[in-house]
Amino acid sequence: MFSKTFGYALRATVYVAVHGRIDKKVGLQDISEGLGIPHYFLGKIMQDLVRHGILDSTKGPSGGFFPNEHTADIPLTNILKITDGNLVFDQCALGIKRCNAEHPCPLHDDFAACQMK
Amino acid sequence: MFSKTFGYALRATVYVAVHGRIDKKVGLQDISEGLGIPHYFLGKIMQDLVRHGILDSTKGPSGGFFPNEHTADIPLTNILKITDGNLVFDQCALGIKRCNAEHPCPLHDDFAACQMK
DNA sequence: CAATAAAAAGAGTTAAAACTCTTTAATTAT
DNA sequence: ATAATTAAAGAGTTTTAACTCTTTTTATTG
Ligand code: FES
Ligand code: FES
């Protein structure tokens, strides 16, 4: 459906948004245990989220991740773009090259309802 | 979204349903060229479809694939199960273990509309 | 200003999906 | 019956996603 990475990223973002504040940072260990996501792998994903401004972080003791002013308003699709690229959006559900309302594939209508653009 | 294999399987099935009859079989070469799907890979997928009774086939000269009495009525989800397993159905969009109406994840409602069960 | 604690960065390995090639079995036509 | 043709089966390789480990950087705290 979507990549596992996307699921991890989204859940971690929500986790940090719920449990963290600027004065109450959430550690990687905490997140990975709380959500059952492989520790090191989640580390990589968090780097990406911070790089793209979805969350903020600080290093050092009592450092960790915390939401910023944007976090609550970020569209899901932004995170999806970060983790899965935007092929999900450009492509039809079946990966057919040129599909649109004029040249629809057999599934075009069924899936139009599920497309997020 | 879905595996490429699913897209190939579905398109090939439609192709055979449209172009083939019991007295007018469609060759693998024909399908793979017509749809732009890697020849050998499609062969493997077709084997699976025939094994599961989605299509029929015969070997030998002027052999090939052709629709059977079920082909037209097969639900899409059957093909999806063959190619992608039924994890797509059991699992929530994010792969969270225990998600249901009682314990919904943040996306549960958004995605419920897209689930095919 | 050390010592320590945390994320960032770099450089991998492992597992799964996508794809290829070769051989075998079945069918048809000569 | 033999040769030709086509799918089935078996056994790979390649590519991508998932995951791990080690080193470096940055901040905190005693
Ligand atoms: S070609 Fe796939 S949704 Fe239209
Ligand atoms: S837990 Fe994912 S849709 Fe509900």
Coordinates of C-alpha atoms (C1' of nucleotides) and ligand atoms in Angstrom, one line a residue:
Chain A
M1 CA 0.0 0.0 0.0
F2 CA 2.5 2.5 1.2
S3 CA 6.0 1.9 2.3
K4 CA 6.6 0.8 5.9
T5 CA 8.8 3.8 6.2
F6 CA 5.8 6.0 5.6
G7 CA 3.9 4.3 8.4
Y8 CA 6.8 4.6 10.7
A9 CA 7.3 8.3 9.9
L10 CA 3.7 9.2 10.3
R11 CA 3.3 7.3 13.6
A12 CA 6.5 8.8 15.0
T13 CA 5.4 12.3 14.0
V14 CA 2.1 11.9 15.8
Y15 CA 3.9 10.3 18.8
V16 CA 6.2 13.3 19.1
A17 CA 3.3 15.8 18.5
V18 CA 1.3 14.2 21.3
H19 CA 4.1 13.5 23.9
G20 CA 6.5 16.3 23.2
R21 CA 6.8 20.0 23.7
I22 CA 9.8 22.4 23.3
D23 CA 10.5 22.0 26.9
K24 CA 9.8 18.2 27.0
K25 CA 11.7 16.5 24.2
V26 CA 11.1 13.0 23.2
G27 CA 14.1 10.6 22.8
L28 CA 14.6 8.2 19.9
Q29 CA 14.6 5.3 22.3
D30 CA 11.3 6.4 23.8
I31 CA 9.6 6.6 20.4
S32 CA 11.0 3.3 19.1
E33 CA 10.0 1.4 22.2
G34 CA 6.6 3.1 22.4
L35 CA 5.7 2.3 18.8
G36 CA 7.7 -0.9 18.3
I37 CA 9.8 0.4 15.4
P38 CA 13.3 -0.8 14.9
H39 CA 15.6 1.7 16.8
Y40 CA 18.3 2.4 14.3
F41 CA 16.0 2.4 11.3
L42 CA 13.7 5.0 13.0
G43 CA 16.8 7.1 13.6
K44 CA 17.3 7.5 9.9
I45 CA 13.7 8.3 9.3
M46 CA 13.7 11.0 12.1
Q47 CA 16.7 12.6 10.5
D48 CA 14.7 13.0 7.3
L49 CA 11.7 14.4 9.1
V50 CA 13.8 17.0 10.9
R51 CA 15.7 17.9 7.7
H52 CA 12.4 18.6 6.1
G53 CA 11.1 20.7 9.0
I54 CA 8.3 18.3 10.1
L55 CA 9.8 18.2 13.5
D56 CA 12.7 19.8 15.4
S57 CA 15.4 18.2 17.5
T58 CA 18.4 19.0 19.7
K59 CA 21.4 16.9 20.5
G60 CA 23.0 16.4 23.9
P61 CA 21.7 15.2 27.2
S62 CA 17.9 15.6 27.6
G63 CA 17.9 16.3 23.9
G64 CA 15.4 14.7 21.5
F65 CA 12.6 15.5 19.2
F66 CA 9.8 18.0 19.6
P67 CA 7.1 19.6 17.5
N68 CA 7.6 23.0 15.9
E69 CA 5.0 25.6 14.9
H70 CA 4.3 23.8 11.7
T71 CA 4.0 20.2 12.9
A72 CA 0.3 20.2 13.7
D73 CA -0.6 21.6 10.3
I74 CA 1.5 19.5 8.1
P75 CA -0.6 17.6 5.5
L76 CA -0.1 13.9 5.5
T77 CA 0.9 14.0 1.9
N78 CA 4.0 16.0 2.8
I79 CA 5.3 13.1 4.9
L80 CA 4.3 10.7 2.1
K81 CA 6.3 12.7 -0.4
I82 CA 9.3 12.6 1.9
T83 CA 9.3 8.9 2.5
D84 CA 7.9 7.5 -0.8
G85 CA 8.6 10.3 -3.3
N86 CA 5.9 11.7 -5.3
L87 CA 5.5 8.8 -7.7
V88 CA 2.4 7.9 -5.7
F89 CA 0.8 11.1 -6.9
D90 CA 1.9 11.2 -10.5
Q91 CA 1.1 7.6 -11.2
C92 CA -2.2 5.8 -11.5
A93 CA -2.8 3.0 -9.2
L94 CA -1.5 0.5 -11.7
G95 CA 1.5 2.4 -12.9
I96 CA 0.2 2.9 -16.4
K97 CA 2.1 5.6 -18.0
R98 CA -0.5 7.9 -19.6
C99 CA -3.7 7.6 -17.7
N100 CA -6.2 10.4 -17.3
A101 CA -9.8 11.1 -17.7
E102 CA -9.5 10.9 -21.5
H103 CA -7.5 7.7 -21.6
P104 CA -8.7 5.9 -18.4
C105 CA -7.6 2.4 -17.5
P106 CA -10.1 -0.2 -16.4
L107 CA -9.7 0.9 -12.8
H108 CA -9.5 4.7 -13.3
D109 CA -12.9 5.5 -11.8
D110 CA -12.7 3.0 -9.0
F111 CA -9.5 4.5 -7.8
A112 CA -10.1 8.1 -8.5
A113 CA -12.0 8.3 -5.2
C114 CA -8.9 7.2 -3.3
Q115 CA -6.4 9.5 -5.0
M116 CA -5.1 12.2 -2.8
K117 CA -4.6 15.2 -5.1
Chain B
M1 CA 0.4 1.5 -3.6
F2 CA 0.1 -2.0 -4.9
S3 CA 2.9 -4.2 -6.2
K4 CA 3.9 -3.8 -9.9
T5 CA 3.0 -7.5 -10.2
F6 CA -0.6 -6.8 -9.4
G7 CA -0.8 -4.1 -12.1
Y8 CA 0.8 -6.4 -14.6
A9 CA -1.6 -9.3 -13.6
L10 CA -4.7 -7.1 -13.8
R11 CA -3.8 -5.5 -17.1
A12 CA -2.9 -8.9 -18.7
T13 CA -6.1 -10.4 -17.5
V14 CA -8.1 -7.6 -19.1
Y15 CA -6.0 -7.9 -22.3
V16 CA -6.7 -11.6 -22.6
A17 CA -10.4 -11.1 -21.8
V18 CA -10.7 -8.5 -24.5
H19 CA -8.5 -10.0 -27.2
G20 CA -8.9 -13.7 -26.6
R21 CA -11.5 -16.5 -27.0
I22 CA -11.3 -20.2 -26.6
D23 CA -10.8 -20.4 -30.4
K24 CA -8.5 -17.4 -30.5
K25 CA -5.7 -17.7 -28.0
V26 CA -3.4 -14.9 -27.0
G27 CA 0.3 -15.6 -26.8
L28 CA 2.6 -14.4 -24.1
Q29 CA 4.7 -12.5 -26.6
D30 CA 1.6 -10.7 -27.8
I31 CA 0.5 -9.6 -24.3
S32 CA 4.0 -8.5 -23.2
E33 CA 4.5 -6.4 -26.3
G34 CA 0.9 -5.1 -26.3
L35 CA 1.2 -3.9 -22.7
G36 CA 4.9 -3.2 -22.4
I37 CA 5.5 -5.7 -19.6
P38 CA 8.8 -7.6 -19.3
H39 CA 8.4 -10.8 -21.3
Y40 CA 9.8 -13.4 -18.9
F41 CA 8.4 -11.8 -15.8
L42 CA 5.0 -11.8 -17.3
G43 CA 5.4 -15.5 -18.0
K44 CA 5.7 -16.2 -14.3
I45 CA 2.7 -14.0 -13.5
M46 CA 0.5 -15.7 -16.1
Q47 CA 1.4 -19.1 -14.6
D48 CA 0.0 -18.0 -11.4
L49 CA -3.2 -16.7 -12.9
V50 CA -3.8 -19.9 -14.7
R51 CA -3.0 -21.9 -11.6
H52 CA -5.7 -20.0 -9.8
G53 CA -8.2 -20.4 -12.6
I54 CA -8.4 -16.7 -13.5
L55 CA -7.5 -17.6 -17.1
D56 CA -6.9 -20.8 -19.1
S57 CA -4.1 -21.8 -21.3
T58 CA -2.8 -24.4 -23.7
K59 CA 0.7 -25.2 -24.8
G60 CA 2.0 -26.0 -28.3
P61 CA 1.7 -24.2 -31.6
S62 CA -1.1 -21.7 -31.7
G63 CA -1.4 -22.2 -28.0
G64 CA -1.7 -19.3 -25.5
F65 CA -4.0 -17.8 -23.0
F66 CA -7.8 -17.4 -23.2
P67 CA -10.6 -16.4 -20.8
N68 CA -12.8 -19.1 -19.2
E69 CA -16.3 -19.0 -17.9
H70 CA -15.2 -17.3 -14.7
T71 CA -12.8 -14.7 -16.1
A72 CA -15.3 -11.9 -16.6
D73 CA -16.8 -12.2 -13.1
I74 CA -13.7 -12.4 -11.1
P75 CA -13.5 -9.7 -8.5
L76 CA -10.4 -7.5 -8.7
T77 CA -9.6 -8.5 -5.1
N78 CA -9.1 -12.1 -6.1
I79 CA -6.2 -11.1 -8.4
L80 CA -4.9 -8.8 -5.6
K81 CA -4.9 -11.7 -3.2
I82 CA -3.0 -13.8 -5.7
T83 CA -0.2 -11.3 -6.4
D84 CA 0.1 -9.4 -3.1
G85 CA -1.3 -11.9 -0.5
N86 CA -4.1 -10.8 1.8
L87 CA -2.0 -8.6 4.0
V88 CA -3.5 -5.7 2.2
F89 CA -6.9 -6.7 3.6
D90 CA -6.0 -7.7 7.1
Q91 CA -3.8 -4.8 7.8
C92 CA -4.6 -1.1 8.2
A93 CA -3.0 1.3 5.8
L94 CA -0.1 1.9 8.2
G95 CA 0.5 -1.7 9.2
I96 CA -0.4 -1.1 12.8
K97 CA -1.2 -4.4 14.5
R98 CA -4.4 -4.0 16.3
C99 CA -6.5 -1.4 14.6
N100 CA -10.3 -1.4 14.4
A101 CA -13.2 0.8 15.0
E102 CA -12.6 0.6 18.8
H103 CA -8.9 1.3 18.6
P104 CA -8.5 3.4 15.6
C105 CA -5.2 4.9 14.5
P106 CA -5.0 8.5 13.5
L107 CA -5.8 7.6 9.9
H108 CA -8.4 5.1 10.4
D109 CA -11.4 7.1 9.3
D110 CA -9.5 8.7 6.3
F111 CA -8.6 5.3 5.0
A112 CA -11.7 3.4 5.8
A113 CA -13.3 4.8 2.6
C114 CA -10.5 3.2 0.5
Q115 CA -10.5 -0.2 2.1
M116 CA -11.9 -2.9 -0.1
K117 CA -13.7 -5.3 2.2
Chain C
dC1 C1' 36.1 22.3 31.1
dA2 C1' 35.5 17.5 31.4
dA3 C1' 32.4 13.8 31.1
dT4 C1' 28.3 12.3 29.4
dA5 C1' 24.2 12.0 26.6
dA6 C1' 21.8 12.6 22.8
dA7 C1' 21.0 13.1 17.5
dA8 C1' 23.5 13.3 12.8
dA9 C1' 26.1 11.3 9.4
dG10 C1' 28.4 7.6 7.0
dA11 C1' 28.8 3.1 5.6
dG12 C1' 27.4 -0.8 5.6
dT13 C1' 24.2 -5.7 5.6
dT14 C1' 19.9 -8.4 5.0
dA15 C1' 15.6 -9.4 3.0
dA16 C1' 12.1 -8.9 -0.4
dA17 C1' 10.5 -7.6 -5.0
dA18 C1' 11.4 -7.4 -9.7
dC19 C1' 13.3 -9.4 -13.4
dT20 C1' 16.0 -13.1 -16.5
dC21 C1' 17.5 -17.3 -18.5
dT22 C1' 17.4 -22.3 -19.4
dT23 C1' 15.3 -26.6 -19.4
dT24 C1' 11.2 -29.4 -19.6
dA25 C1' 6.5 -30.8 -20.9
dA26 C1' 2.5 -30.5 -23.8
dT27 C1' 0.3 -29.6 -28.2
dT28 C1' -0.1 -29.1 -33.1
dA29 C1' 1.0 -29.6 -37.8
dT30 C1' 3.6 -31.9 -41.2
Chain D
dA1 C1' 6.6 -40.1 -35.8
dT2 C1' 9.1 -36.0 -36.1
dA3 C1' 9.8 -31.2 -35.9
dA4 C1' 8.1 -27.0 -34.5
dT5 C1' 5.9 -24.1 -31.2
dT6 C1' 4.3 -22.6 -27.1
dA7 C1' 3.5 -22.4 -21.9
dA8 C1' 5.2 -24.5 -17.3
dA9 C1' 8.7 -25.2 -14.2
dG10 C1' 13.1 -24.5 -12.1
dA11 C1' 16.9 -21.9 -10.9
dG12 C1' 18.9 -18.2 -11.0
dT13 C1' 20.4 -12.5 -10.9
dT14 C1' 19.6 -7.6 -10.1
dT15 C1' 17.5 -3.9 -7.8
dT16 C1' 15.2 -1.7 -4.2
dA17 C1' 13.4 -1.4 0.5
dA18 C1' 14.3 -2.5 5.1
dC19 C1' 17.3 -2.6 8.6
dT20 C1' 22.0 -2.4 11.4
dC21 C1' 26.3 -0.7 13.2
dT22 C1' 30.0 2.7 14.0
dT23 C1' 31.8 7.2 14.2
dT24 C1' 31.1 12.1 14.6
dT25 C1' 29.0 16.3 16.1
dT26 C1' 26.4 19.1 19.3
dA27 C1' 24.6 20.1 23.5
dT28 C1' 24.1 19.6 28.8
dT29 C1' 25.5 19.1 33.3
dG30 C1' 28.4 18.4 37.2
Ligands
FES1 S1 -4.5 4.2 -15.9 FE1 -4.6 3.5 -13.9 S2 -6.1 4.7 -12.8 FE2 -6.2 5.2 -14.9
FES2 S1 -4.6 1.5 12.8 FE1 -4.3 2.1 10.7 S2 -6.2 2.5 9.7 FE2 -6.6 2.2 11.8

